[in-house]
Each structure stands twice: as C-alpha cells, then as structure tokens.
Amino acid sequence: MKNDSFISELRVFAQAHPLFQKSHPFWRDCFRGSQSVERVQRWTMDVHPFIRDFPLFYLHVAAKGTQGPALTHVCETIYEETGSGNPAASHLMLFERFMGAIKTPLPAAEAAASPSARAICEYTWDIVRRSSFMEGLALLGLGVERPLTRLFPLAARAFERRYGLSASAVEFFSTHGVADFKHSQTAARIVGSLAVTPEDQARVREILQGLWDRQQRHLDSLCSG
C-alpha cells in the first residue's frame, strides 16, 4: 500500500533543503542567459560520467528487487533511460548531442571530473551497491529524478531562447520533464510502500540529504571557479 503521508512529507523535506528553496545561482544565470558558455561546458564535463552511469545505477538497484511489480516498473525505467529500444534516443546520447551543440568535447573515459562532481558519483555508487532496493530507488527516483521534473524544462527553454540552441539540441532537458516525472512517480509509489517504519523513513531522508548536500556543493564550486 502506498504511504501517502510519507510521500507528502518528502516533498516538504525537499522544499526545505537550500538547493530547492530558490534557483541556485548557476541555474538562475542560465535561465537569464547570463551564464557563460564556458561554465555550462564545465558543468557538462562534470556530470557526463553520472549520466553515462545512470542506467547502471538503476541496474544495481533492480538486481536487489524481490517484488515482481516493483521490479517490472524499475526495469521499465531502465528501458526508457537507454532509449526504449533505440540507442540513439538514450539519455546519454541526447546529452552528448547537447554537449556537441555547445562545442564541448566528449571526455575521455579516464578523464577526471572535478572533486565535487566525483563526490556525487562516489556517493551514488556506494548507495546503489551497498544499500537496499528501497534505499537505492529512493536515491535515484526521489533524490535525482524528482527535482529535475521542474528544473530541466526551464533549462530547455532557456538554452533555446537565451543561447540560440535548437529543440533537437536541448531534447535531453525537454525529455526529462516527462520521463523523470513518470520515473519519480514510480519510485514514490514503491518507496512509499516499503518505507513503513520510522527507521526506514529516517534512512530515506538521510540518503536524500546526503545527495542534495553534495549536489549543492558541486554547483557552488562551479560558481566560485
């Protein structure tokens, strides 16, 4: 059974985090068109490894799934993340199309992201490998995807209108307004049904807090560099 009260509480919990209380200066400047292309390029280089590995994060979570319907829904998310049968439509390929549009070279496999960006990847890998199905799904579906349902459509419009990019170039962002809403709703239903004890719910909040703290430090470091 879905735990509606806990799901609603998590929305309030997210809104209380400094990362979501107002637009971060990095994104605010993107929305206004005053963010430098060089800084956007640095952001893409930093997050490319995370986007590349995102389906793998979900695979680690799915491997721990024991409930048939829940596992079916998570596997559907992985299918959509990887292009729904069309590799060219995978979210990684869409992101690399955006990188090409702003003339960012694809990083070499061994290229090192900034320390604050690496901290996000390392934290995520640790959770999906070591923690439970519920905890990993909370991190990915509620921590990563749910906030992007509002952020990325705004980013898509800004990159089109303020930076002169085509709709095709910003499809990575526009797609996530729909896909991440679906994925986060799926995660909310499953996590809400599994996180029924105070201990489980406290663990979910701890995991989300840890991710958002690291994401905020990463954006702060981009703005200060």
CSV table of C-alpha atoms in Angstrom, one decimal:
chain,number,residue,atom,x,y,z
A,1,MET,CA,0.0,0.0,0.0
A,2,LYS,CA,1.3,3.5,-0.9
A,3,ASN,CA,2.2,5.6,2.2
A,4,ASP,CA,0.8,8.9,1.0
A,5,SER,CA,1.7,10.8,4.2
A,6,PHE,CA,5.4,9.9,3.9
A,7,ILE,CA,5.5,10.7,0.2
A,8,SER,CA,3.9,14.1,1.0
A,9,GLU,CA,6.4,14.6,3.8
A,10,LEU,CA,9.3,14.0,1.5
A,11,ARG,CA,8.1,16.8,-0.8
A,12,VAL,CA,8.1,19.2,2.2
A,13,PHE,CA,11.5,17.8,3.2
A,14,ALA,CA,12.9,18.6,-0.3
A,15,GLN,CA,11.5,22.1,-0.3
A,16,ALA,CA,13.3,22.8,3.0
A,17,HIS,CA,16.7,22.0,1.5
A,18,PRO,CA,18.7,25.1,0.4
A,19,LEU,CA,19.2,23.6,-3.0
A,20,PHE,CA,15.5,23.8,-3.7
A,21,GLN,CA,14.4,26.9,-1.7
A,22,LYS,CA,15.2,29.1,-4.7
A,23,SER,CA,17.0,28.7,-8.0
A,24,HIS,CA,20.7,28.1,-7.5
A,25,PRO,CA,22.8,30.9,-8.9
A,26,PHE,CA,24.2,28.6,-11.6
A,27,TRP,CA,20.8,27.8,-13.0
A,28,ARG,CA,19.4,31.2,-12.3
A,29,ASP,CA,22.1,32.7,-14.6
A,30,CYS,CA,21.3,30.0,-17.2
A,31,PHE,CA,17.6,31.0,-17.2
A,32,ARG,CA,18.6,34.6,-17.6
A,33,GLY,CA,21.1,33.9,-20.4
A,34,SER,CA,23.9,35.4,-18.4
A,35,GLN,CA,25.7,32.2,-17.6
A,36,SER,CA,28.9,31.8,-19.6
A,37,VAL,CA,29.0,29.0,-22.1
A,38,GLU,CA,32.4,28.1,-20.7
A,39,ARG,CA,30.8,27.4,-17.3
A,40,VAL,CA,28.0,25.4,-18.9
A,41,GLN,CA,30.7,23.4,-20.7
A,42,ARG,CA,32.4,22.7,-17.3
A,43,TRP,CA,29.1,21.5,-15.9
A,44,THR,CA,28.5,19.1,-18.8
A,45,MET,CA,32.0,17.7,-18.4
A,46,ASP,CA,31.4,17.2,-14.7
A,47,VAL,CA,28.0,15.5,-15.0
A,48,HIS,CA,28.8,13.4,-18.1
A,49,PRO,CA,30.1,10.4,-16.0
A,50,PHE,CA,27.0,10.5,-13.8
A,51,ILE,CA,24.6,10.5,-16.8
A,52,ARG,CA,26.7,7.8,-18.5
A,53,ASP,CA,26.4,5.5,-15.5
A,54,PHE,CA,22.8,6.3,-14.6
A,55,PRO,CA,21.3,3.2,-16.1
A,56,LEU,CA,24.0,1.2,-14.4
A,57,PHE,CA,22.9,2.7,-11.0
A,58,TYR,CA,19.4,1.5,-11.7
A,59,LEU,CA,20.6,-1.9,-12.7
A,60,HIS,CA,22.3,-2.3,-9.4
A,61,VAL,CA,19.1,-1.4,-7.7
A,62,ALA,CA,17.0,-3.6,-9.9
A,63,ALA,CA,19.2,-6.6,-9.1
A,64,LYS,CA,18.1,-6.3,-5.4
A,65,GLY,CA,14.4,-6.2,-6.3
A,66,THR,CA,12.3,-9.1,-4.9
A,67,GLN,CA,8.8,-7.9,-5.6
A,68,GLY,CA,7.5,-8.7,-9.1
A,69,PRO,CA,5.5,-5.5,-9.8
A,70,ALA,CA,8.2,-3.2,-8.4
A,71,LEU,CA,10.9,-4.9,-10.4
A,72,THR,CA,8.8,-4.6,-13.5
A,73,HIS,CA,8.4,-0.8,-13.1
A,74,VAL,CA,12.1,-0.3,-12.4
A,75,CYS,CA,13.1,-2.3,-15.4
A,76,GLU,CA,10.8,-0.1,-17.5
A,77,THR,CA,12.7,2.9,-16.2
A,78,ILE,CA,16.0,1.4,-17.3
A,79,TYR,CA,14.5,0.6,-20.7
A,80,GLU,CA,13.4,4.2,-21.2
A,81,GLU,CA,16.7,5.6,-19.9
A,82,THR,CA,18.5,3.6,-22.5
A,83,GLY,CA,16.3,4.7,-25.4
A,84,SER,CA,13.3,2.4,-25.3
A,85,GLY,CA,15.0,0.1,-27.8
A,86,ASN,CA,16.6,2.9,-29.8
A,87,PRO,CA,20.2,3.5,-28.6
A,88,ALA,CA,20.3,6.9,-30.4
A,89,ALA,CA,17.5,8.1,-28.2
A,90,SER,CA,19.2,7.1,-24.9
A,91,HIS,CA,19.5,9.8,-22.4
A,92,LEU,CA,23.3,9.7,-22.7
A,93,MET,CA,23.2,10.2,-26.5
A,94,LEU,CA,20.8,13.1,-26.0
A,95,PHE,CA,23.1,14.6,-23.5
A,96,GLU,CA,26.1,14.2,-25.8
A,97,ARG,CA,24.1,15.9,-28.6
A,98,PHE,CA,23.7,18.9,-26.2
A,99,MET,CA,27.4,18.8,-25.5
A,100,GLY,CA,28.1,18.9,-29.2
A,101,ALA,CA,25.8,21.9,-29.7
A,102,ILE,CA,27.7,23.9,-27.2
A,103,LYS,CA,31.0,22.7,-28.6
A,104,THR,CA,32.1,20.6,-25.6
A,105,PRO,CA,34.4,17.7,-26.4
A,106,LEU,CA,33.4,14.4,-25.1
A,107,PRO,CA,35.6,13.5,-22.1
A,108,ALA,CA,37.9,10.5,-22.4
A,109,ALA,CA,36.9,7.5,-20.4
A,110,GLU,CA,39.6,8.1,-17.8
A,111,ALA,CA,39.0,11.9,-17.6
A,112,ALA,CA,38.6,13.2,-14.1
A,113,ALA,CA,35.7,15.3,-13.2
A,114,SER,CA,36.0,18.0,-10.5
A,115,PRO,CA,36.3,16.7,-6.9
A,116,SER,CA,32.8,17.9,-6.0
A,117,ALA,CA,31.3,16.1,-9.1
A,118,ARG,CA,33.3,12.9,-8.2
A,119,ALA,CA,31.8,13.1,-4.7
A,120,ILE,CA,28.3,12.8,-6.2
A,121,CYS,CA,29.2,9.7,-8.3
A,122,GLU,CA,31.1,8.0,-5.5
A,123,TYR,CA,28.2,8.6,-3.1
A,124,THR,CA,25.7,7.2,-5.6
A,125,TRP,CA,27.8,4.2,-6.4
A,126,ASP,CA,28.1,3.5,-2.7
A,127,ILE,CA,24.4,3.6,-2.1
A,128,VAL,CA,23.3,1.5,-5.0
A,129,ARG,CA,25.9,-1.1,-4.3
A,130,ARG,CA,25.7,-1.4,-0.6
A,131,SER,CA,22.2,-0.3,0.4
A,132,SER,CA,18.8,-1.9,-0.1
A,133,PHE,CA,16.5,-1.9,-3.0
A,134,MET,CA,14.3,0.7,-1.3
A,135,GLU,CA,17.3,2.9,-0.4
A,136,GLY,CA,18.8,2.9,-3.9
A,137,LEU,CA,15.4,3.6,-5.5
A,138,ALA,CA,14.8,6.5,-3.1
A,139,LEU,CA,18.2,8.0,-4.1
A,140,LEU,CA,17.6,7.7,-7.9
A,141,GLY,CA,13.9,8.2,-8.2
A,142,LEU,CA,13.3,10.7,-5.5
A,143,GLY,CA,16.7,12.3,-5.0
A,144,VAL,CA,17.9,12.6,-8.6
A,145,GLU,CA,14.8,12.4,-10.9
A,146,ARG,CA,12.0,14.1,-9.0
A,147,PRO,CA,13.7,17.6,-8.7
A,148,LEU,CA,14.5,17.5,-12.4
A,149,THR,CA,10.9,17.4,-13.4
A,150,ARG,CA,10.7,21.2,-12.7
A,151,LEU,CA,14.3,22.2,-13.4
A,152,PHE,CA,15.1,20.7,-16.8
A,153,PRO,CA,12.0,22.0,-18.7
A,154,LEU,CA,13.1,25.5,-17.6
A,155,ALA,CA,16.7,24.7,-18.7
A,156,ALA,CA,15.4,23.5,-22.1
A,157,ARG,CA,13.5,26.8,-22.7
A,158,ALA,CA,16.5,28.9,-21.5
A,159,PHE,CA,19.0,27.1,-23.8
A,160,GLU,CA,16.7,27.6,-26.7
A,161,ARG,CA,15.7,31.2,-26.2
A,162,ARG,CA,18.8,32.6,-24.5
A,163,TYR,CA,21.5,30.6,-26.1
A,164,GLY,CA,20.0,30.0,-29.5
A,165,LEU,CA,20.1,26.2,-29.5
A,166,SER,CA,17.7,24.1,-31.4
A,167,ALA,CA,14.9,22.0,-30.0
A,168,SER,CA,16.9,18.9,-31.0
A,169,ALA,CA,20.0,20.1,-29.2
A,170,VAL,CA,18.1,20.6,-25.9
A,171,GLU,CA,16.0,17.4,-26.2
A,172,PHE,CA,17.9,15.9,-23.2
A,173,PHE,CA,16.3,18.5,-21.0
A,174,SER,CA,12.8,18.7,-22.5
A,175,THR,CA,12.6,14.9,-22.5
A,176,HIS,CA,13.2,14.7,-18.7
A,177,GLY,CA,10.3,16.9,-18.0
A,178,VAL,CA,8.1,13.9,-19.0
A,179,ALA,CA,10.3,10.9,-18.4
A,180,ASP,CA,11.5,11.9,-14.9
A,181,PHE,CA,8.0,12.7,-13.8
A,182,LYS,CA,7.0,9.2,-14.7
A,183,HIS,CA,10.1,7.6,-13.1
A,184,SER,CA,9.8,9.7,-9.9
A,185,GLN,CA,6.1,8.8,-9.6
A,186,THR,CA,7.0,5.1,-9.9
A,187,ALA,CA,9.7,5.5,-7.3
A,188,ALA,CA,7.4,7.4,-4.9
A,189,ARG,CA,4.8,4.6,-5.1
A,190,ILE,CA,7.4,1.8,-4.4
A,191,VAL,CA,9.4,3.6,-1.7
A,192,GLY,CA,6.2,4.7,0.0
A,193,SER,CA,5.0,1.1,0.1
A,194,LEU,CA,8.4,-0.1,1.5
A,195,ALA,CA,9.5,2.6,3.9
A,196,VAL,CA,6.9,1.9,6.6
A,197,THR,CA,9.0,2.0,9.8
A,198,PRO,CA,10.4,5.2,11.4
A,199,GLU,CA,13.9,3.7,10.8
A,200,ASP,CA,13.3,3.2,7.1
A,201,GLN,CA,11.9,6.7,6.7
A,202,ALA,CA,14.8,8.3,8.6
A,203,ARG,CA,17.2,6.4,6.3
A,204,VAL,CA,15.4,7.7,3.2
A,205,ARG,CA,15.7,11.3,4.5
A,206,GLU,CA,19.4,10.7,5.3
A,207,ILE,CA,20.1,9.4,1.8
A,208,LEU,CA,18.4,12.3,0.1
A,209,GLN,CA,20.0,14.9,2.4
A,210,GLY,CA,23.4,13.4,1.5
A,211,LEU,CA,22.8,13.6,-2.2
A,212,TRP,CA,21.4,17.1,-2.2
A,213,ASP,CA,24.2,18.4,0.0
A,214,ARG,CA,26.8,17.1,-2.5
A,215,GLN,CA,24.9,18.5,-5.5
A,216,GLN,CA,24.7,21.9,-3.9
A,217,ARG,CA,28.5,21.9,-3.2
A,218,HIS,CA,29.1,21.0,-6.8
A,219,LEU,CA,27.1,23.9,-8.1
A,220,ASP,CA,28.7,26.2,-5.6
A,221,SER,CA,32.1,25.1,-6.8
A,222,LEU,CA,31.2,25.8,-10.4
A,223,CYS,CA,30.0,29.3,-9.5
A,224,SER,CA,33.1,30.1,-7.4
A,225,GLY,CA,35.6,28.8,-10.0
